[in-house]
PDB file of C-alpha atoms (C1' of nucleotides) in Angstrom:
ATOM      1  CA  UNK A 184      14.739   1.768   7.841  1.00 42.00           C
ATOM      2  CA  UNK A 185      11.920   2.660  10.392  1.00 51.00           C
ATOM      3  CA  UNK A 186      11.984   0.322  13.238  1.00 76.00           C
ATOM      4  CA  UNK A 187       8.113   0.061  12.826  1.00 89.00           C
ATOM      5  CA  UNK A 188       6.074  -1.906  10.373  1.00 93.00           C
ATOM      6  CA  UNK A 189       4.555  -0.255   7.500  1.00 92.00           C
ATOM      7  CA  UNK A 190       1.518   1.540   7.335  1.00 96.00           C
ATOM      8  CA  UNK A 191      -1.003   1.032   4.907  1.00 96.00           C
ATOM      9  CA  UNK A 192      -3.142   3.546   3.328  1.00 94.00           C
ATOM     10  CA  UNK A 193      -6.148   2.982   5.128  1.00 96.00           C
ATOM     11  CA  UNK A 194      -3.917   3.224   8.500  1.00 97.00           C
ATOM     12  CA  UNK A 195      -2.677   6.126   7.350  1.00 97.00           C
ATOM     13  CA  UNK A 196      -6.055   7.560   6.722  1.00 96.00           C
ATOM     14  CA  UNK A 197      -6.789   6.455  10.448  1.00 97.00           C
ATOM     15  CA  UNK A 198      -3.550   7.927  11.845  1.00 97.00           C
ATOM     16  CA  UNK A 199      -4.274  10.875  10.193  1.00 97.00           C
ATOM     17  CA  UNK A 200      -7.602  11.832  11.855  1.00 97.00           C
ATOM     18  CA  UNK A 201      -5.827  10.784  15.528  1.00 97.00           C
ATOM     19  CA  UNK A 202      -3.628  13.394  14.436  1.00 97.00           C
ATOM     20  CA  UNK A 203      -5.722  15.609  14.221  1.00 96.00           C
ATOM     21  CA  UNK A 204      -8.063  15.298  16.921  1.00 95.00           C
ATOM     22  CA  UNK A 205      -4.608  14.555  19.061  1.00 93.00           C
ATOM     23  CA  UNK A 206      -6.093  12.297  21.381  1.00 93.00           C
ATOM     24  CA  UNK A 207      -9.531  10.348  20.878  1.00 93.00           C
ATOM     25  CA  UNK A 208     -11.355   7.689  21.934  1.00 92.00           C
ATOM     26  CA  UNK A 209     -12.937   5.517  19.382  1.00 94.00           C
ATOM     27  CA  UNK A 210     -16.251   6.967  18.901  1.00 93.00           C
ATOM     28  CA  UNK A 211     -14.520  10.185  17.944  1.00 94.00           C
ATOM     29  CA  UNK A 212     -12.329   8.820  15.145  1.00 96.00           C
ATOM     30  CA  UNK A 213     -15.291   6.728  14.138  1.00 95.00           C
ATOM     31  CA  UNK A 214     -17.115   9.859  13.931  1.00 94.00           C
ATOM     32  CA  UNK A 215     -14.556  11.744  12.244  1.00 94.00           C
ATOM     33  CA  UNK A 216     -14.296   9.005   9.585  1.00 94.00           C
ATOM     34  CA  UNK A 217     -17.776   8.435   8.717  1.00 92.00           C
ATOM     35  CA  UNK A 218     -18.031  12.562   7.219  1.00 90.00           C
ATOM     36  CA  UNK A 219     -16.272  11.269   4.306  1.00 90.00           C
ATOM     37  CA  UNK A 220     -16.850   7.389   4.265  1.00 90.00           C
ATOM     38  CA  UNK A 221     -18.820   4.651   5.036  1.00 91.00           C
ATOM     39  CA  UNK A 222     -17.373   2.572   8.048  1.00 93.00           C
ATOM     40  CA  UNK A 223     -18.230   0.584  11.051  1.00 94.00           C
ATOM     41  CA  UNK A 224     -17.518   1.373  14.386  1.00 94.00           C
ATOM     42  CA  UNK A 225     -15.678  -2.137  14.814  1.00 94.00           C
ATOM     43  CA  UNK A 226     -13.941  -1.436  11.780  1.00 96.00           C
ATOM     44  CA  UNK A 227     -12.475   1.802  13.147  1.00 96.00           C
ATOM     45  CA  UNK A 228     -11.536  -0.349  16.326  1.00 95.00           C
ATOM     46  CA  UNK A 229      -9.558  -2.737  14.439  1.00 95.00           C
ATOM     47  CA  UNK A 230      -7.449  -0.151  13.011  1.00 97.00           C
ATOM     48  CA  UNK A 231      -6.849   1.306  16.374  1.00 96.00           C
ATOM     49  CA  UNK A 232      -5.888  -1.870  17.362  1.00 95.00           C
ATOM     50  CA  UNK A 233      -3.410  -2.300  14.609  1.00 95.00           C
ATOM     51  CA  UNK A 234      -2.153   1.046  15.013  1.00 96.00           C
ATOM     52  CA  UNK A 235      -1.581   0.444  18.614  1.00 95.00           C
ATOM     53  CA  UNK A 236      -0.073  -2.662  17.957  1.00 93.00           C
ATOM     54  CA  UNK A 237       2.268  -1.037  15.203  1.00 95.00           C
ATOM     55  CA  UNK A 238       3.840   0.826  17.702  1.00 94.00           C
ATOM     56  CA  UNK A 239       1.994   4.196  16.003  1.00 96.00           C
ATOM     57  CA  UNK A 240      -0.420   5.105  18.935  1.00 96.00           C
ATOM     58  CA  UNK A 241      -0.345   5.662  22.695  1.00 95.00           C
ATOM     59  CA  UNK A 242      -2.874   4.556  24.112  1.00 94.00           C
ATOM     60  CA  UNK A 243      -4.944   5.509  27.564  1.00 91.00           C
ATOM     61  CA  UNK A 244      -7.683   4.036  29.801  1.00 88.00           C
ATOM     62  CA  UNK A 245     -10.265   6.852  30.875  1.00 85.00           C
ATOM     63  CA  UNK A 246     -12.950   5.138  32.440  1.00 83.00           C
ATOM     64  CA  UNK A 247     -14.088   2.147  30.371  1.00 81.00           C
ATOM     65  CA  UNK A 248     -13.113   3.658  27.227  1.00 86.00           C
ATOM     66  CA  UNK A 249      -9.437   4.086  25.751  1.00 91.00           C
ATOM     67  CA  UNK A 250      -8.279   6.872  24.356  1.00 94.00           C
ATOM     68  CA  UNK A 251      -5.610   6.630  21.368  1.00 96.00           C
ATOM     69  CA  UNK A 252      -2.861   9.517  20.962  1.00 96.00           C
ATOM     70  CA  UNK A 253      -0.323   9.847  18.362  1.00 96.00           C
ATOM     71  CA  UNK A 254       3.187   8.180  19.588  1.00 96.00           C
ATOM     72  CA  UNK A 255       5.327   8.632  16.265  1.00 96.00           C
ATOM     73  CA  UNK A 256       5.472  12.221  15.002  1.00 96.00           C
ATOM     74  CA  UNK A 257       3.266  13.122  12.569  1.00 96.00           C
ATOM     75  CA  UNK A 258       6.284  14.630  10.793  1.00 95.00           C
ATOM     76  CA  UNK A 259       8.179  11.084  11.394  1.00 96.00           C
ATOM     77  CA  UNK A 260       5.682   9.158   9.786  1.00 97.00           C
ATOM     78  CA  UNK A 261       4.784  11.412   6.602  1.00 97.00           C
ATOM     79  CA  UNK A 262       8.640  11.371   6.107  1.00 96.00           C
ATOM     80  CA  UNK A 263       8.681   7.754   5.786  1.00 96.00           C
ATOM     81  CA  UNK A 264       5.599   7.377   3.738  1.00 97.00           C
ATOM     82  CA  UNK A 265       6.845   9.976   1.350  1.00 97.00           C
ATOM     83  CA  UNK A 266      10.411   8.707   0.882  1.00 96.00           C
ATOM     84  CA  UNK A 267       9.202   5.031   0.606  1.00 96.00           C
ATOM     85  CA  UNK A 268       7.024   6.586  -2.371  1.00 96.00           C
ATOM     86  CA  UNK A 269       9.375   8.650  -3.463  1.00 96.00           C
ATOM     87  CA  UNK A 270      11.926   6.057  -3.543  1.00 95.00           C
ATOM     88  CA  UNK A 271       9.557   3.235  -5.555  1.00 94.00           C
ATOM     89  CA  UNK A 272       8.021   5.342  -8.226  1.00 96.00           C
ATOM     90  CA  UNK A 273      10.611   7.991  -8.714  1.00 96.00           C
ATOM     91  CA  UNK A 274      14.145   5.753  -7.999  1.00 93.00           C
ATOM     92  CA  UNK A 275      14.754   7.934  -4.960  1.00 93.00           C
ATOM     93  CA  UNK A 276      14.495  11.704  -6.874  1.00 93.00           C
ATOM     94  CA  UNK A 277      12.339  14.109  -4.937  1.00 94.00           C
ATOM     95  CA  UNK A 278      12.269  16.815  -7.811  1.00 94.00           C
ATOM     96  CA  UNK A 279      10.202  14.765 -10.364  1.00 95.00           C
ATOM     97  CA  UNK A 280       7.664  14.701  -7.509  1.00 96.00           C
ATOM     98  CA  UNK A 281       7.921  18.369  -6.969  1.00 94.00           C
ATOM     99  CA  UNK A 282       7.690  18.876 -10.923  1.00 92.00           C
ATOM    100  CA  UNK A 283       4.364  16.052 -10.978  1.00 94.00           C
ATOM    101  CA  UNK A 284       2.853  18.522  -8.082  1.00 94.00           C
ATOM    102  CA  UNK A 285       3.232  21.667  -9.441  1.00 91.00           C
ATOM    103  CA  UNK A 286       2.435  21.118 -12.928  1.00 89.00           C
ATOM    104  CA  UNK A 287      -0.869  18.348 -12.207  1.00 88.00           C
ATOM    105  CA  UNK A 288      -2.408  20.537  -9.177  1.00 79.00           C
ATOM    106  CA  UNK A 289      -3.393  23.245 -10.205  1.00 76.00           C
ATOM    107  CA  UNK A 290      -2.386  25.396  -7.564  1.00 85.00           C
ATOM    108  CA  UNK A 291      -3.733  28.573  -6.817  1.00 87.00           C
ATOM    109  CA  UNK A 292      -2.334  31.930  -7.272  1.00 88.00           C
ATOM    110  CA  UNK A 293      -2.253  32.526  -3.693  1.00 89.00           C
ATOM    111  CA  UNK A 294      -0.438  29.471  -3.321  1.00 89.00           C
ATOM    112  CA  UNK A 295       1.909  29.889  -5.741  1.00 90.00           C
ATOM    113  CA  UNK A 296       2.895  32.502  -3.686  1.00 90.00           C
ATOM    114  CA  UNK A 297       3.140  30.522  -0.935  1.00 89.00           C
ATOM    115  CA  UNK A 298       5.423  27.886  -2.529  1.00 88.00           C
ATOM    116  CA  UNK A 299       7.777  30.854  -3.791  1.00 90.00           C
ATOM    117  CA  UNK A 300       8.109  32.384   0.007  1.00 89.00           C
ATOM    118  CA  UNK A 301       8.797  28.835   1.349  1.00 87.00           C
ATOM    119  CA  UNK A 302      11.705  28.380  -1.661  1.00 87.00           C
ATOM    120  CA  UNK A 303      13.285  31.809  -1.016  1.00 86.00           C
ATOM    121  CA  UNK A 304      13.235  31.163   2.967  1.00 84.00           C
ATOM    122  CA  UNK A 305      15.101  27.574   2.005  1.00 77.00           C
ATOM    123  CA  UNK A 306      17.755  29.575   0.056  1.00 70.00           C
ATOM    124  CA  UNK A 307      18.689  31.864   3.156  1.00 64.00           C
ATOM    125  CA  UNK A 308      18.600  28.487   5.594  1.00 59.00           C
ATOM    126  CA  UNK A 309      20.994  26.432   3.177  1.00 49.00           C
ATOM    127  CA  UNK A 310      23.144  24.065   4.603  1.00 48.00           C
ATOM    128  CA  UNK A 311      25.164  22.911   1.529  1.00 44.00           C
ATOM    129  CA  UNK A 312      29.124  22.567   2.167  1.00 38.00           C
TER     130      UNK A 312
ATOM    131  CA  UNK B 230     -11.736   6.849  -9.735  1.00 42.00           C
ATOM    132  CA  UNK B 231      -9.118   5.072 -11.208  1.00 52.00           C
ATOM    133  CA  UNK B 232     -10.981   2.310 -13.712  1.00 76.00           C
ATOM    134  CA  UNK B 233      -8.185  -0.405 -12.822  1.00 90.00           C
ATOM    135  CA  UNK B 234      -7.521  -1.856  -9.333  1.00 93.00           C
ATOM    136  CA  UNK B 235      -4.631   0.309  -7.723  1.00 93.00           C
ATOM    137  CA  UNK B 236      -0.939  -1.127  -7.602  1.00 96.00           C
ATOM    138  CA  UNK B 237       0.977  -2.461  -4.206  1.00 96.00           C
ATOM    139  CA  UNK B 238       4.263  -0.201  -3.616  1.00 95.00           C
ATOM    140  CA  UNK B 239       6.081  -3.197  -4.621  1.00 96.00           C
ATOM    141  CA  UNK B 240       4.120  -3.241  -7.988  1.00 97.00           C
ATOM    142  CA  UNK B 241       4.942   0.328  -8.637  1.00 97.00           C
ATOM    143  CA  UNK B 242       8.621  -0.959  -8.538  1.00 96.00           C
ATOM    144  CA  UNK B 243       8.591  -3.034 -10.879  1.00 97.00           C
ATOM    145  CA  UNK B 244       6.219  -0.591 -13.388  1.00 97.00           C
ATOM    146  CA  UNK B 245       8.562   2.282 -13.093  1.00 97.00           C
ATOM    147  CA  UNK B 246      11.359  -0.380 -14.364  1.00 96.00           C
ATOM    148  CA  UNK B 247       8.998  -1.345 -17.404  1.00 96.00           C
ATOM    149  CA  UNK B 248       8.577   2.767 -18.167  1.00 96.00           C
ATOM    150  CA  UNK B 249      12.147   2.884 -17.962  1.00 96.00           C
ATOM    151  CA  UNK B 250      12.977   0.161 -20.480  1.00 95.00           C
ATOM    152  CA  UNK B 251       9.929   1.022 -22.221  1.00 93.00           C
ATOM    153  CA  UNK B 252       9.859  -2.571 -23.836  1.00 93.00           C
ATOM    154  CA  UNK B 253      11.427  -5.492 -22.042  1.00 93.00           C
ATOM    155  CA  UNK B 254      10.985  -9.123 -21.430  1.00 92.00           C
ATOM    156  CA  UNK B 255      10.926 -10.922 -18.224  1.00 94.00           C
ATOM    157  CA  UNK B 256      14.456 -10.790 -17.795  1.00 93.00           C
ATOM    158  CA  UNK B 257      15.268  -7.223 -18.385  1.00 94.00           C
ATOM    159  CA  UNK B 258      13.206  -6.313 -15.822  1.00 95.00           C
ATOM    160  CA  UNK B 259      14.487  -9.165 -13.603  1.00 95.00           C
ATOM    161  CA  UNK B 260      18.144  -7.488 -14.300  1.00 94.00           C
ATOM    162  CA  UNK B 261      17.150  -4.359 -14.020  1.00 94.00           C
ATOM    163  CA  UNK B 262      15.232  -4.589 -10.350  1.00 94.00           C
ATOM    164  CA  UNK B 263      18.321  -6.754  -9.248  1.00 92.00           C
ATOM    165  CA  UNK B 264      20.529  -3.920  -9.435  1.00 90.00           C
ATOM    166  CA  UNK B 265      18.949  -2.474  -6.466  1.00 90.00           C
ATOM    167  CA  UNK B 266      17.454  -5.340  -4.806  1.00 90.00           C
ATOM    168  CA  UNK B 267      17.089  -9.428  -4.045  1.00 91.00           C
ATOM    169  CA  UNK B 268      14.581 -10.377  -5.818  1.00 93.00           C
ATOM    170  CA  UNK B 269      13.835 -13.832  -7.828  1.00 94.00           C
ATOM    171  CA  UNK B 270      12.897 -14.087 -11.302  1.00 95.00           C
ATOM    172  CA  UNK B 271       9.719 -16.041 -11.382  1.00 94.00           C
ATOM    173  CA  UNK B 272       9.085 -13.529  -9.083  1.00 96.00           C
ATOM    174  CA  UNK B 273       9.256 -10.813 -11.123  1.00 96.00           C
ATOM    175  CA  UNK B 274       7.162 -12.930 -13.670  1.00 95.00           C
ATOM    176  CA  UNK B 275       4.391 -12.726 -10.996  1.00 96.00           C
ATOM    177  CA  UNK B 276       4.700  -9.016 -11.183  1.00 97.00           C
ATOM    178  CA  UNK B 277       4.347  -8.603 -14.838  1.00 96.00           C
ATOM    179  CA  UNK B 278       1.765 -10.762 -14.783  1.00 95.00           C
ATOM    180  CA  UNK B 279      -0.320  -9.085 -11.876  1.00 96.00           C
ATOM    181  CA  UNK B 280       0.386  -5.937 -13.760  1.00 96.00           C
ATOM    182  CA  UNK B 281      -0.886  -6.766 -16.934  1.00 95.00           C
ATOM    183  CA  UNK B 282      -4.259  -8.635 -15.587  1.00 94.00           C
ATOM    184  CA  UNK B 283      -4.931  -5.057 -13.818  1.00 95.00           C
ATOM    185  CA  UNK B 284      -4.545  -3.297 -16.864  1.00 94.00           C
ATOM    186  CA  UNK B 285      -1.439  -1.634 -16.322  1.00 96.00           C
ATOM    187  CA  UNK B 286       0.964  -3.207 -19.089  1.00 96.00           C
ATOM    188  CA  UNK B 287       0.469  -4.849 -22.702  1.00 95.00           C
ATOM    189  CA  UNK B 288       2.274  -7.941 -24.046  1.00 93.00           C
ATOM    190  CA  UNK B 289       3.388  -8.750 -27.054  1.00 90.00           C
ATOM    191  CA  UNK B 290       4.717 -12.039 -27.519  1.00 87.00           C
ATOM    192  CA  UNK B 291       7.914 -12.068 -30.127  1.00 85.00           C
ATOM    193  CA  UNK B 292       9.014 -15.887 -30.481  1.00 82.00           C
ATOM    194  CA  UNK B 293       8.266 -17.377 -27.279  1.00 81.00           C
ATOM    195  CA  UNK B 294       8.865 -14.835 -24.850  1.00 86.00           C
ATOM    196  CA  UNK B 295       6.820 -12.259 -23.448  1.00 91.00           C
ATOM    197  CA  UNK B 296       7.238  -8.285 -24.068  1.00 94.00           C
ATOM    198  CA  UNK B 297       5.887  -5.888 -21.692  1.00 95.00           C
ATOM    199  CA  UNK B 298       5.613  -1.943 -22.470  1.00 96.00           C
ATOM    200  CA  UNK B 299       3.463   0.596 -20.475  1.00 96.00           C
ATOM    201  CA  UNK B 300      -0.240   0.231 -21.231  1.00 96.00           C
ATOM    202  CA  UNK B 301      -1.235   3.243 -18.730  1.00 96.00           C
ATOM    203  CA  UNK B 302       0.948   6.313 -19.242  1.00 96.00           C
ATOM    204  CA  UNK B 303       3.356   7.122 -16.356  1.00 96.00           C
ATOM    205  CA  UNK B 304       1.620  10.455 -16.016  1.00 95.00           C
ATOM    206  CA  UNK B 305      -1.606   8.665 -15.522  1.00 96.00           C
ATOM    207  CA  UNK B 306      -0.429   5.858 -12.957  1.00 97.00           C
ATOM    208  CA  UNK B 307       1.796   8.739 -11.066  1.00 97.00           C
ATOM    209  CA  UNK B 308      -0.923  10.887 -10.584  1.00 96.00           C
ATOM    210  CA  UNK B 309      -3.676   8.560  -9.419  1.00 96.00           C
ATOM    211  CA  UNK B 310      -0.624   7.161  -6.931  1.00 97.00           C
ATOM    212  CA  UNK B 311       0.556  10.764  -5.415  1.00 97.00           C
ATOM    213  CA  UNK B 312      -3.130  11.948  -5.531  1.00 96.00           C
ATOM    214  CA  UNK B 313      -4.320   9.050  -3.399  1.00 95.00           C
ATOM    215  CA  UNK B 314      -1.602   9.411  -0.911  1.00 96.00           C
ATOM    216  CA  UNK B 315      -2.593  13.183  -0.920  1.00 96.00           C
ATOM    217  CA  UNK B 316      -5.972  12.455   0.026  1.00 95.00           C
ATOM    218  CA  UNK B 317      -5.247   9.924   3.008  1.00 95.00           C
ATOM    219  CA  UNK B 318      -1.954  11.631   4.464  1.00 96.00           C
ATOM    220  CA  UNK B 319      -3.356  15.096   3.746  1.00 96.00           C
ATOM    221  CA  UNK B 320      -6.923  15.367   3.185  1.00 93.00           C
ATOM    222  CA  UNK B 321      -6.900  16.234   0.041  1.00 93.00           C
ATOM    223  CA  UNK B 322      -4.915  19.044   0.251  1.00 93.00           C
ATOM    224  CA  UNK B 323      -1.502  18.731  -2.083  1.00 94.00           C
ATOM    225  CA  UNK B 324       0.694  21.877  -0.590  1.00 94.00           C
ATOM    226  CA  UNK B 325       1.344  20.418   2.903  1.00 95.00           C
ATOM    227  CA  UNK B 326       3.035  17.826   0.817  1.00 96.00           C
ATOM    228  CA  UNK B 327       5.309  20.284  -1.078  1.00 94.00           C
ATOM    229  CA  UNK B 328       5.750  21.995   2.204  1.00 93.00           C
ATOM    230  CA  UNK B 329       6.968  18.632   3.723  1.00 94.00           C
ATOM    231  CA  UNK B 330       8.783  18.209   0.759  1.00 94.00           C
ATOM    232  CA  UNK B 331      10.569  21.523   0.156  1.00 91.00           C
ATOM    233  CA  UNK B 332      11.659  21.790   4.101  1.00 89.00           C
ATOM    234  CA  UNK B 333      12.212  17.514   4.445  1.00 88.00           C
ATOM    235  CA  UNK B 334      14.676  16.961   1.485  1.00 79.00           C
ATOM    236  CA  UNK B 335      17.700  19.111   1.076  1.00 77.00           C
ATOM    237  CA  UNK B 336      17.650  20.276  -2.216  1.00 85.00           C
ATOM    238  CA  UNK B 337      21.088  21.567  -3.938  1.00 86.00           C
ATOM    239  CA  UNK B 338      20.990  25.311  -4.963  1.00 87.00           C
ATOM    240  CA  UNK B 339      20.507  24.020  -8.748  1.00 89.00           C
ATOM    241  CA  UNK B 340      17.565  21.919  -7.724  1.00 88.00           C
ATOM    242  CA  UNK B 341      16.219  24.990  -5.893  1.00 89.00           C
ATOM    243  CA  UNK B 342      16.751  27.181  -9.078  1.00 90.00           C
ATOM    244  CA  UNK B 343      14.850  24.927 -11.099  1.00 88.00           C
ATOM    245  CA  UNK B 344      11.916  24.695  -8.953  1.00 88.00           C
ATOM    246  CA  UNK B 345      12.011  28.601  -9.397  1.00 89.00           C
ATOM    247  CA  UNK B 346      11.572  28.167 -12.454  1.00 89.00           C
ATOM    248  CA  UNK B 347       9.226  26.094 -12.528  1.00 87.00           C
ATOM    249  CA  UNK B 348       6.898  28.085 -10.934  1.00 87.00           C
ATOM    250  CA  UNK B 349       7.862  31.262 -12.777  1.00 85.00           C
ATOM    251  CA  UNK B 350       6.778  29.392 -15.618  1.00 84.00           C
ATOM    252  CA  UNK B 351       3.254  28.188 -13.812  1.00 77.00           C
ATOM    253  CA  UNK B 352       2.184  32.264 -13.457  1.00 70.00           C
ATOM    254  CA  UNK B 353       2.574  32.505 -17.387  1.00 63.00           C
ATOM    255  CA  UNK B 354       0.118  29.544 -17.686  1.00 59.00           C
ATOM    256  CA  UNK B 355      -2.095  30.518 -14.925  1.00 49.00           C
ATOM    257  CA  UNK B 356      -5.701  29.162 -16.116  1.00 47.00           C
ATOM    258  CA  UNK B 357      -7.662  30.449 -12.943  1.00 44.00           C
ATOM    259  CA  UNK B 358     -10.635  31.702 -13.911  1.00 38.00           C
TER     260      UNK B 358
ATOM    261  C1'  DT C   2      20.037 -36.939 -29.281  1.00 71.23           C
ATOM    262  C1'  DT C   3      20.849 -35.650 -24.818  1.00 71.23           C
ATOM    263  C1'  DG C   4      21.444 -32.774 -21.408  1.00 71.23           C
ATOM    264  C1'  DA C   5      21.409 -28.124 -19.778  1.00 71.23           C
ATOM    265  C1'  DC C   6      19.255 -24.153 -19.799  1.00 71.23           C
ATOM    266  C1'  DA C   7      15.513 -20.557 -20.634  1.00 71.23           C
ATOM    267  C1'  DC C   8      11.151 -19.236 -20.383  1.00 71.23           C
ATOM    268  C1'  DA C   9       6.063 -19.830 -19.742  1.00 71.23           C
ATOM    269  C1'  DA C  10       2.469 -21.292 -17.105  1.00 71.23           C
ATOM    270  C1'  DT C  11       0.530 -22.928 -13.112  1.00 71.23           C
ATOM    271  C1'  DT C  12       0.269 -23.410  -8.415  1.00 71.23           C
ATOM    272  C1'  DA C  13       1.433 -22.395  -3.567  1.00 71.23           C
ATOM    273  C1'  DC C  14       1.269 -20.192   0.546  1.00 71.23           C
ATOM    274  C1'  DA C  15       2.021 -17.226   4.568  1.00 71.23           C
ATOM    275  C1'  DA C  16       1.402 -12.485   5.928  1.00 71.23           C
ATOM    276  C1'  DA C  17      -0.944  -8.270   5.552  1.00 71.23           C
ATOM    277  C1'  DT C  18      -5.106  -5.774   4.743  1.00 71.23           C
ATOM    278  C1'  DG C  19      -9.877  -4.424   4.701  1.00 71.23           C
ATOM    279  C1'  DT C  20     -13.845  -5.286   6.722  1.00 71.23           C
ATOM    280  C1'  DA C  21     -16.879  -6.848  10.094  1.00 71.23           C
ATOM    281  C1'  DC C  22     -19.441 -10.196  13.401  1.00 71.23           C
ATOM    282  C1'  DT C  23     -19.779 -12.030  18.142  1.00 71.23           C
ATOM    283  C1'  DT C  24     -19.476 -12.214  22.828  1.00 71.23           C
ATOM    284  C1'  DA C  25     -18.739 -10.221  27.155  1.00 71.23           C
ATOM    285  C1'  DA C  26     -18.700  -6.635  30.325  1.00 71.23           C
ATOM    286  C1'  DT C  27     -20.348  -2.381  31.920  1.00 71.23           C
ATOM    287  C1'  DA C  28     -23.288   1.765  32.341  1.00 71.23           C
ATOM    288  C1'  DC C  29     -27.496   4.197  31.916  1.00 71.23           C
ATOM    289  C1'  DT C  30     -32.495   4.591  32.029  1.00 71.23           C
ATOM    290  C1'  DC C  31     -37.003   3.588  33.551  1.00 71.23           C
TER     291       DC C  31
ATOM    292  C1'  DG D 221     -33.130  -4.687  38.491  1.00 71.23           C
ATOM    293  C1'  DA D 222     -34.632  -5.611  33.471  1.00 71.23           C
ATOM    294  C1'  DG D 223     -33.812  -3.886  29.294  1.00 71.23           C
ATOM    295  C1'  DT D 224     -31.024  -1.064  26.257  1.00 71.23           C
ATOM    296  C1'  DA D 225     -26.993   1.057  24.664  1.00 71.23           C
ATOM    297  C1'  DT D 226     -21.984   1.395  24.700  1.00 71.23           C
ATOM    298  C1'  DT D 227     -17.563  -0.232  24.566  1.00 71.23           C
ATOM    299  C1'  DA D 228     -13.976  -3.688  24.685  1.00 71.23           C
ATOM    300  C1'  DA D 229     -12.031  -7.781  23.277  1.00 71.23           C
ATOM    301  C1'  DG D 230     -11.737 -11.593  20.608  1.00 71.23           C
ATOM    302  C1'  DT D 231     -12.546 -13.931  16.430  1.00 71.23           C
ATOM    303  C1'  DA D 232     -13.460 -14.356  11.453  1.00 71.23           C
ATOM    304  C1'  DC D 233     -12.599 -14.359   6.853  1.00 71.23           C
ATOM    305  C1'  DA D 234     -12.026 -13.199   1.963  1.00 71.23           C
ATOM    306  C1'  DT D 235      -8.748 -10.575  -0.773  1.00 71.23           C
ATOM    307  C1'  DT D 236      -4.393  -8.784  -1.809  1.00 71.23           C
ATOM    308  C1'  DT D 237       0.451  -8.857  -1.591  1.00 71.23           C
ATOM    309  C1'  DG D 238       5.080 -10.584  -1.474  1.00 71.23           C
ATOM    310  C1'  DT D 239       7.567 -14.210  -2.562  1.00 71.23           C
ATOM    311  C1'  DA D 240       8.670 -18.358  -4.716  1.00 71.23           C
ATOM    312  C1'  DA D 241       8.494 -23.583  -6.086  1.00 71.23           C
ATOM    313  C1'  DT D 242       7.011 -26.679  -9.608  1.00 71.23           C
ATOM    314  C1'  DT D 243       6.006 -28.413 -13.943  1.00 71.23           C
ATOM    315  C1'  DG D 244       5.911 -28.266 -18.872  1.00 71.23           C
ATOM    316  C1'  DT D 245       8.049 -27.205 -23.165  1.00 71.23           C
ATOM    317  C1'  DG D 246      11.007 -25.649 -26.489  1.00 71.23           C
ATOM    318  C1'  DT D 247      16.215 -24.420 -27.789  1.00 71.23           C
ATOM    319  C1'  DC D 248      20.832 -24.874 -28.379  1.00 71.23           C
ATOM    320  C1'  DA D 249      25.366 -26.756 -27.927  1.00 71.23           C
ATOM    321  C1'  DA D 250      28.251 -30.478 -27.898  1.00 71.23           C
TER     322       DA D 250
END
DNA sequence: TTGACACAATTACAAATGTACTTAATACTC
DNA sequence: GAGTATTAAGTACATTTGTAATTGTGTCAA
């Protein structure tokens, strides 16, 4: 169990652009938000807030202004998200998911490519006993 | 977008169980979500309940209990889930998430094989234009 | 026919979530 | 230094979610 709370989507959504920008004040994220959707500043704030509070974000004073940076792993945090979904809508099994992916996203060729390099590296790196 | 409000994690539980049984009354479901976890039955009334107002399950009523079988098809409910987490933990972009996936959960050397497959199969069907 | 249960239906209610307004403090601009 | 913009901090508030108690009603067994 992760010794955080939750995230919820719209957190994640947030966490994901500090992520990105890997350390921001919130203008910034506010900024970064409003490309694809409508939100207010204060709105933006809140989830910083939240995220802060959460345990998710580091944050820092510069000034007058604060300036958010991720704390958990990016890595830690989609791990968690994943296996909590992967756990509710497929009882735990990560290869329905894989199945759901590959056959309802289309993928590219290119990508397919991709996928098959990333299988055959697995096969050389395998750690069964 | 999805013409039905969205399901909580916790509602996705209990849908998957409904899928599962593909028919099933109150207490089937209650039985069958106990297995795995403390839950109370009226509780899991509330559930079926919330699930059919958003449109996810039908009822039939046989004597004086209620019957609930998928409305939505899993397909449908799984892809509007995974392609919503896509977009907020990803962007938008689904191969990070088999990436995470294929290097995050230890897959057996059968499991492996079968995603080669898979894929195989996907370059047959390739409708890129 | 009377409990004891089963199930439906209704209601409850705190916590979490999404969203923002308000107020206060500062900084920046003429 | 008065007015304007920026940010922080606090507060608000309806909706959703998780969880269940309560109340009504029929069913079955003794």
């Amino acid at each position: 169990m992760p010794p955080r709370p939750g995230l919820s989507k719209s957190e994640l959504e947030v966490a994901r652009v500090v992520w990105m920008l890997k350390d921001a004040n919130v203008r910034a994220v506010y900024e970064a938000l409003s490309e694809t959707r409508d939100i207010d500043f204060t709105t933006v704030q809140t989830y910083l807030r939240r995220l802060e509070e959460k345990g998710y974000l580091n944050v820092r004073l510069d000034g007058r202004s604060r300036f958010y940076s991720p704390k958990v792993r990016p890595r830690t945090v989609i791990r968690e998200t994943v296996d909590d979904l992967v756990e509710r809508l497929f009882g735990g099994e990560a290869m329905p998911l894989m199945k759901h992916l590959v056959e309802e996203r289309s993928f590219s060729v290119e990508e397919i490519e991709q996928l098959r390099q990333l299988i055959n590296r697995l096969e050389g790196a395998d750690d069964e006993q």
